mmCIF file of C-alpha atoms in Angstrom:
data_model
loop_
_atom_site.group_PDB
_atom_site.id
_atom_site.type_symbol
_atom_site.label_atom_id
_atom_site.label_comp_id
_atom_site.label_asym_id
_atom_site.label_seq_id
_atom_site.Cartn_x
_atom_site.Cartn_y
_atom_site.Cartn_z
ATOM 1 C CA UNK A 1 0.000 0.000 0.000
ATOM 2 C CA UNK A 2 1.287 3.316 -0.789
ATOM 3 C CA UNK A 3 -1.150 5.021 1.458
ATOM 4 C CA UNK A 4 -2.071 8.524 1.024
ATOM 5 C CA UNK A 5 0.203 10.413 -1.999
ATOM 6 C CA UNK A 6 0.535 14.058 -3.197
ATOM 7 C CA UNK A 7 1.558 15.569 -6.555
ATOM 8 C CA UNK A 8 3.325 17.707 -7.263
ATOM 9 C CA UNK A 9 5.989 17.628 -4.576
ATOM 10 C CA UNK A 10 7.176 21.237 -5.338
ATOM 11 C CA UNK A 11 5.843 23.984 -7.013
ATOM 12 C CA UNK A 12 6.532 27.868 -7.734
ATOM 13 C CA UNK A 13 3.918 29.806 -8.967
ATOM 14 C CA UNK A 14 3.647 33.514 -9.719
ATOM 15 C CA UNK A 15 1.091 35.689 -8.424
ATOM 16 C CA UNK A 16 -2.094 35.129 -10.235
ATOM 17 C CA UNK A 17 -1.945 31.879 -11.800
ATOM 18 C CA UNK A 18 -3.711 28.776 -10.829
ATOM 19 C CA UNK A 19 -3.110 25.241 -9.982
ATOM 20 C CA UNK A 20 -4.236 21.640 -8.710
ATOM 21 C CA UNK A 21 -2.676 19.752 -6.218
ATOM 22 C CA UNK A 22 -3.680 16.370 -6.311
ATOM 23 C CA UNK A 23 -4.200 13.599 -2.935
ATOM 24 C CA UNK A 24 -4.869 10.067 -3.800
ATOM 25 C CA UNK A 25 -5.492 7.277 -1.177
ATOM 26 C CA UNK A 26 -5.282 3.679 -1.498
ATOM 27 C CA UNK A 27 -6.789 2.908 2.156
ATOM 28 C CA UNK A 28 -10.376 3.132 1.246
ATOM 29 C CA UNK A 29 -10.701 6.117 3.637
ATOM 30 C CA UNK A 30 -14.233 7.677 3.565
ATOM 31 C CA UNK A 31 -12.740 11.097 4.877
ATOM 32 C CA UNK A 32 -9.969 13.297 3.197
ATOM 33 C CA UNK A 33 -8.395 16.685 4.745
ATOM 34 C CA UNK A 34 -5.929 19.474 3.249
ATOM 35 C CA UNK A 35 -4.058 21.480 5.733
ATOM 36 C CA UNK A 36 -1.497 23.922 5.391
ATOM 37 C CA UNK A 37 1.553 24.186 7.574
ATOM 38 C CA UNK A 38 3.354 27.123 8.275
ATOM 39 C CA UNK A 39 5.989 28.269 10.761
ATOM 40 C CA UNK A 40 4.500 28.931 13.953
ATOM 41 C CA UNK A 41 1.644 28.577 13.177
ATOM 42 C CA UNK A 42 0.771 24.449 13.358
ATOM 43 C CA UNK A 43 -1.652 22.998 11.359
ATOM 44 C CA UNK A 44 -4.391 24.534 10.010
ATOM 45 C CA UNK A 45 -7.623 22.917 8.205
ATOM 46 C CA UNK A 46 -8.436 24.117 4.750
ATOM 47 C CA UNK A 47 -11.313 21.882 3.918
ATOM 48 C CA UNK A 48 -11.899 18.335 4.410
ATOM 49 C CA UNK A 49 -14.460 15.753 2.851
ATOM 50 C CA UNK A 50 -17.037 13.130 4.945
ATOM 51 C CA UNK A 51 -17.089 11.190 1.549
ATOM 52 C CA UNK A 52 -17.682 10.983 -1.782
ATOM 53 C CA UNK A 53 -18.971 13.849 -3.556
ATOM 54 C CA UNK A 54 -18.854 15.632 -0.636
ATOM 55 C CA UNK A 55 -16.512 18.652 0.500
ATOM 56 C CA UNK A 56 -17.032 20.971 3.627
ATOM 57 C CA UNK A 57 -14.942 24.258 4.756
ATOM 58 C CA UNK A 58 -12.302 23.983 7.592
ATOM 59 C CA UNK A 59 -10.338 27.268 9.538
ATOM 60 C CA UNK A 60 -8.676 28.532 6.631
ATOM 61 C CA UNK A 61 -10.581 28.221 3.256
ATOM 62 C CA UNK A 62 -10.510 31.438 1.252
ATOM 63 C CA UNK A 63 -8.892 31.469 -2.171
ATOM 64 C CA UNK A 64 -9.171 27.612 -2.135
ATOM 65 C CA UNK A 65 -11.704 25.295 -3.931
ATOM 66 C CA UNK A 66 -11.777 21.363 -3.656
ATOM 67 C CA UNK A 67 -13.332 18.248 -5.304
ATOM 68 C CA UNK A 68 -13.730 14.747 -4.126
ATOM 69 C CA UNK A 69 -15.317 12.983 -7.384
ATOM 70 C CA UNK A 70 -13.530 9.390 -6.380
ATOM 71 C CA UNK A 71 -13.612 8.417 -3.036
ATOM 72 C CA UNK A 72 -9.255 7.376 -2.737
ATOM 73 C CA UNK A 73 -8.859 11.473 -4.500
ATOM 74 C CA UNK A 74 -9.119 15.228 -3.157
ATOM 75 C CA UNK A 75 -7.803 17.921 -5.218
ATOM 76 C CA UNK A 76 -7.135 21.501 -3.968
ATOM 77 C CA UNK A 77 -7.087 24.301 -6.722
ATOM 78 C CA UNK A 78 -5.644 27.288 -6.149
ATOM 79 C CA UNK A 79 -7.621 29.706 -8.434
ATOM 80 C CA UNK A 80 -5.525 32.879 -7.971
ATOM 81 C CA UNK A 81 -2.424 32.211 -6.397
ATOM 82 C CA UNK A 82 -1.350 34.726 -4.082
ATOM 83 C CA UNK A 83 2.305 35.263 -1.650
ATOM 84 C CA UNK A 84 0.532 34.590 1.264
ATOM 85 C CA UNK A 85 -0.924 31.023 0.267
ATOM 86 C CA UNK A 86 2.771 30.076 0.005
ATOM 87 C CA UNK A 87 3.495 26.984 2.511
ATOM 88 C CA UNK A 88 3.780 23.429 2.730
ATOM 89 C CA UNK A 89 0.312 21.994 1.728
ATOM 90 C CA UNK A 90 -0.493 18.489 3.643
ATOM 91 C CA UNK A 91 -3.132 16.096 2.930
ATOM 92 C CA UNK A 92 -4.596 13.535 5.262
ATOM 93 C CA UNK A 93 -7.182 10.630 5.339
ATOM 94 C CA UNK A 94 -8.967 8.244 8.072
ATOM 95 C CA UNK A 95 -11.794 5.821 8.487
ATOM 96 C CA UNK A 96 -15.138 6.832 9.699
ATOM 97 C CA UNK A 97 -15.454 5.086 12.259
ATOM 98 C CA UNK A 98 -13.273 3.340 15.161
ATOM 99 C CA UNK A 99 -9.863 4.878 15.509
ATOM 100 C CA UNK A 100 -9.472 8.609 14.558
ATOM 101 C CA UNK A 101 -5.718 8.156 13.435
ATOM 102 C CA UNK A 102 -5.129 10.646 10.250
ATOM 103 C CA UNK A 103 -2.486 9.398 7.657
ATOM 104 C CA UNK A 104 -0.891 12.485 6.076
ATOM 105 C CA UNK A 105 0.819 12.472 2.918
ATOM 106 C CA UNK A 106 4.512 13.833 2.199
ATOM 107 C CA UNK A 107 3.571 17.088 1.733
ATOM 108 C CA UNK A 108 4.004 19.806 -0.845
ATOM 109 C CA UNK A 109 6.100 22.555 -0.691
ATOM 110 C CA UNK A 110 3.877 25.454 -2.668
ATOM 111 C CA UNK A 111 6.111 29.039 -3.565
ATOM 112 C CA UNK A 112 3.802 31.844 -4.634
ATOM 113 C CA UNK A 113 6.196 34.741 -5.919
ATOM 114 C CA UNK B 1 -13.085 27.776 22.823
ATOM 115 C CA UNK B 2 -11.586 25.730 19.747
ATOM 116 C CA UNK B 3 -7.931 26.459 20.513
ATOM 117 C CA UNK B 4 -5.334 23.818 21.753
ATOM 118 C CA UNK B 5 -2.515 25.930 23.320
ATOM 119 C CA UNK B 6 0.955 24.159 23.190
ATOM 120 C CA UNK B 7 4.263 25.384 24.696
ATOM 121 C CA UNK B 8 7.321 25.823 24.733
ATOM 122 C CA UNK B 9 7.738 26.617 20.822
ATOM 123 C CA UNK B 10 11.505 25.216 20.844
ATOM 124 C CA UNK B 11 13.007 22.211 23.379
ATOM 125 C CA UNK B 12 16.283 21.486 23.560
ATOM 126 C CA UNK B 13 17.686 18.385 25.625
ATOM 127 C CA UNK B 14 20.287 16.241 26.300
ATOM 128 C CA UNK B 15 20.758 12.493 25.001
ATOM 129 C CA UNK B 16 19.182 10.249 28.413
ATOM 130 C CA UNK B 17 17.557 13.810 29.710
ATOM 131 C CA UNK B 18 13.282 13.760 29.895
ATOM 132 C CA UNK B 19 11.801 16.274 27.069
ATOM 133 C CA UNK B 20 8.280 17.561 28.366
ATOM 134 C CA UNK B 21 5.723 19.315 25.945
ATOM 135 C CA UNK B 22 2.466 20.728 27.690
ATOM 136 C CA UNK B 23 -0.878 20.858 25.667
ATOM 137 C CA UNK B 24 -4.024 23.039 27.260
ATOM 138 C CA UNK B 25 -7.452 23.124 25.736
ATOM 139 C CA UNK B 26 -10.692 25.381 26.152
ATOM 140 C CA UNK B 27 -13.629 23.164 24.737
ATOM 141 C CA UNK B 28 -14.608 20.350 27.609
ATOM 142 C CA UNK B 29 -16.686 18.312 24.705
ATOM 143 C CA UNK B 30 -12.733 17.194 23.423
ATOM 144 C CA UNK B 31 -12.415 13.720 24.139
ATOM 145 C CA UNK B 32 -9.733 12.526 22.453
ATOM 146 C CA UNK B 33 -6.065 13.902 22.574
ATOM 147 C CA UNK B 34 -3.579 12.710 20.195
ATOM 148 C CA UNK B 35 -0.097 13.703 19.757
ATOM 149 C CA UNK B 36 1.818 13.653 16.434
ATOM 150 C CA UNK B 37 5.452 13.531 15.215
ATOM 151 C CA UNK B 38 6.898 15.094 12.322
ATOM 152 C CA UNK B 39 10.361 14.818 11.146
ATOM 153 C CA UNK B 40 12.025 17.603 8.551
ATOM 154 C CA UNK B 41 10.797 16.861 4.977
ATOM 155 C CA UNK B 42 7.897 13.942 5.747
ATOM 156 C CA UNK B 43 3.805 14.568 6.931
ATOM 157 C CA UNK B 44 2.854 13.893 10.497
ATOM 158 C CA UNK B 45 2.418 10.941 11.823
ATOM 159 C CA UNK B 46 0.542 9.362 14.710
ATOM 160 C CA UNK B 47 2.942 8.989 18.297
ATOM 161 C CA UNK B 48 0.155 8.123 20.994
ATOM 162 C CA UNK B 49 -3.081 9.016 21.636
ATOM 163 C CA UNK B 50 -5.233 9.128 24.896
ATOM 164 C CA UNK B 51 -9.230 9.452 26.023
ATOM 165 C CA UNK B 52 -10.288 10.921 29.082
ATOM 166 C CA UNK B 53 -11.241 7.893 31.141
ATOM 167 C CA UNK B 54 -7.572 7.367 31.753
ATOM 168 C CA UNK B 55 -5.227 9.650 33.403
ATOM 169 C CA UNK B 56 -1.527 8.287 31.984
ATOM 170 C CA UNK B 57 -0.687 6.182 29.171
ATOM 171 C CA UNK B 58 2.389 5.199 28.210
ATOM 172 C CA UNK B 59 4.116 3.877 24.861
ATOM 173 C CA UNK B 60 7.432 2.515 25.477
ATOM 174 C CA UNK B 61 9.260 6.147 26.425
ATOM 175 C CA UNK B 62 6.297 8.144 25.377
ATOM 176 C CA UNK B 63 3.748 8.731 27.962
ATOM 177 C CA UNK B 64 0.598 10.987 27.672
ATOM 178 C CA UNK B 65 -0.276 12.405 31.266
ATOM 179 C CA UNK B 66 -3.763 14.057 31.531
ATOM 180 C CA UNK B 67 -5.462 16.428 33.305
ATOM 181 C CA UNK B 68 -9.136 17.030 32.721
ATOM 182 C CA UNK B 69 -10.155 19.075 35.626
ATOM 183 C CA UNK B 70 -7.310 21.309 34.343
ATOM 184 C CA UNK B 71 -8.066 20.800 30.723
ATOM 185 C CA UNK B 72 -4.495 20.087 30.000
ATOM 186 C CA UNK B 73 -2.159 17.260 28.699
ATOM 187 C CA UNK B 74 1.216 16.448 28.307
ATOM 188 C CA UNK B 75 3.824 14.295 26.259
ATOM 189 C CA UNK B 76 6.982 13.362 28.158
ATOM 190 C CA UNK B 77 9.481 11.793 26.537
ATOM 191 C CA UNK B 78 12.004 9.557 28.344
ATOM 192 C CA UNK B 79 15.256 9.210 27.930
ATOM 193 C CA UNK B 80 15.053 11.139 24.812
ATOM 194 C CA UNK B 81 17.274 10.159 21.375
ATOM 195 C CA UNK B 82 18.445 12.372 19.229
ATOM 196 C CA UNK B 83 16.722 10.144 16.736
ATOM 197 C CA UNK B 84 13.662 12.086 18.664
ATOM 198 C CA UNK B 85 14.341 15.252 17.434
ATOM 199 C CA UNK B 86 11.555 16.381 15.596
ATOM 200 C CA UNK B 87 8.372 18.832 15.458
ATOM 201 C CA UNK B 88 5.662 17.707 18.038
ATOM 202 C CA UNK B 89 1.914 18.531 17.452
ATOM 203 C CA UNK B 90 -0.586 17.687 20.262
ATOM 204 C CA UNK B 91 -4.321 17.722 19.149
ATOM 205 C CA UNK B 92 -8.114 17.344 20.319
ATOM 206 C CA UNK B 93 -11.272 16.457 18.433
ATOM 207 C CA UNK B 94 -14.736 14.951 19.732
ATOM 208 C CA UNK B 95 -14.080 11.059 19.309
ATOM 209 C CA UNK B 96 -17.933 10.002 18.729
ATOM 210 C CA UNK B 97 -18.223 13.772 16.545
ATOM 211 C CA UNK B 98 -18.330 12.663 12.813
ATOM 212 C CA UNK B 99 -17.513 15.602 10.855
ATOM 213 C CA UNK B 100 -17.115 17.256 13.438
ATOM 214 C CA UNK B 101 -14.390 14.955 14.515
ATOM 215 C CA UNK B 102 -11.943 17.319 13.078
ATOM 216 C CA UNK B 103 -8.398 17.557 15.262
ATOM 217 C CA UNK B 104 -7.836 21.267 16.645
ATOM 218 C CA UNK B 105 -3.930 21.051 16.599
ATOM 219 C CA UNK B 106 -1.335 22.962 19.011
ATOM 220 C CA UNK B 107 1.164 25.372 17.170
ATOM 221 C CA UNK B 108 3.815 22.692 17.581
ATOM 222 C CA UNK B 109 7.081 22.190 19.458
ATOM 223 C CA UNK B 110 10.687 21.733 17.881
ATOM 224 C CA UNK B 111 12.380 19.516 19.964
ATOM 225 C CA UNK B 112 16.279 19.019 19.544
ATOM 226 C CA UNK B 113 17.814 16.407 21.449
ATOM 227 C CA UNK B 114 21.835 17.023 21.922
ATOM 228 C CA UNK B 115 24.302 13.905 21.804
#
């Protein structure tokens, strides 16, 4: 099992374009998070997913959009890219039930300039 | 009444020494505190986790202590590694709260553990 991936691993963008980031789980999770990590400042929720089809806003959701159209993928576009939505992007997934243990992905490292 | 407030920002110890990282929370619905570990470069991962009906659990040389009439938790780490050092998160969510399950993370702690 690979369990939960992200592409791209790196990415510099200037101010103003757009982009996808793409999770993909292999655990048969039903829910799916993005957070963003910056210094100091922990982890914050974007949005997450309760399933399928589904998406739902966390903390931290402006200038961010999301789709979960297969259950094992979440993408997070970036419409606008701005300096201040430059961090390390993480992505995490757990059951519904029973144990609440998130698996986060590797991370990517986003650079709006 | 969502925050989880986690000091010290930086630890530094010595190899064999005990590293300590305290965790304090507002909402009294949390019932389940879990603490992650994140080494430079990789996503957080799951260290230990503990519910309210216990006040200590312990993993090997992790141990949660908890205080509920407080509202605050703690890691300690014993004889700490430098294979330890890492970026420690300690977090709180409703366990039985769905969606709204959702973990409330500390800012972290950088913890450096000197040979």
């Amino acid at each position: 099992n690979a369990g939960v991936t992200q592409t791209p691993k790196f990415r510099v963008l200037k101010t103003g374009q757009s982009m996808t980031l793409l999770c993909a789980q292999d655990m048969n999770h039903e829910y799916m998070y993005w957070y963003r990590q910056d210094p100091g400042m922990g982890l914050r929720l974007i949005h997450y997913s309760v399933g399928e089809g589904t998406t739902a806003k966390g903390e931290v959701p402006d200038g961010y959009n999301v789709s979960r159209l297969k259950k094992q993928n979440f993408l997070l576009g970036l419409e606008s890219a701005a300096p201040s939505q430059t961090s390390v992007y993480f992505c995490a997934s757990r059951r519904n039930r029973g144990l609440l243990e998130q698996y986060f992905g590797p991370g990517t490292r986003l650079t709006v300039t | 009444q969502q925050q989880v407030k986690q000091s010290p920002q930086s630890l530094i110890v010595q190899k064999g020494g005990i590293s300590i990282i305290n965790c304090a929370y507002e909402n009294t619905a949390f019932d389940y505190f879990p603490w992650y570990q994140q080494f430079p470069g990789k996503g957080p991962a799951l260290l230990i986790a503990i519910r309210p009906d216990v006040s200590e659990k312990k993993e090997g040389r992790f141990t949660i202590s908890f205080n509920k009439s407080a509202k605050q938790f703690s890691l300690h780490i014993m004889d700490s590694q430098p294979g330890d050092s890492a970026t420690y998160f300690c977090a709180a969510s409703l366990y039985y709260g769905g969606s709204q399950g959702n973990l409330i993370f500390g800012k972290g702690t950088k913890l450096s553990v000197k040979p």
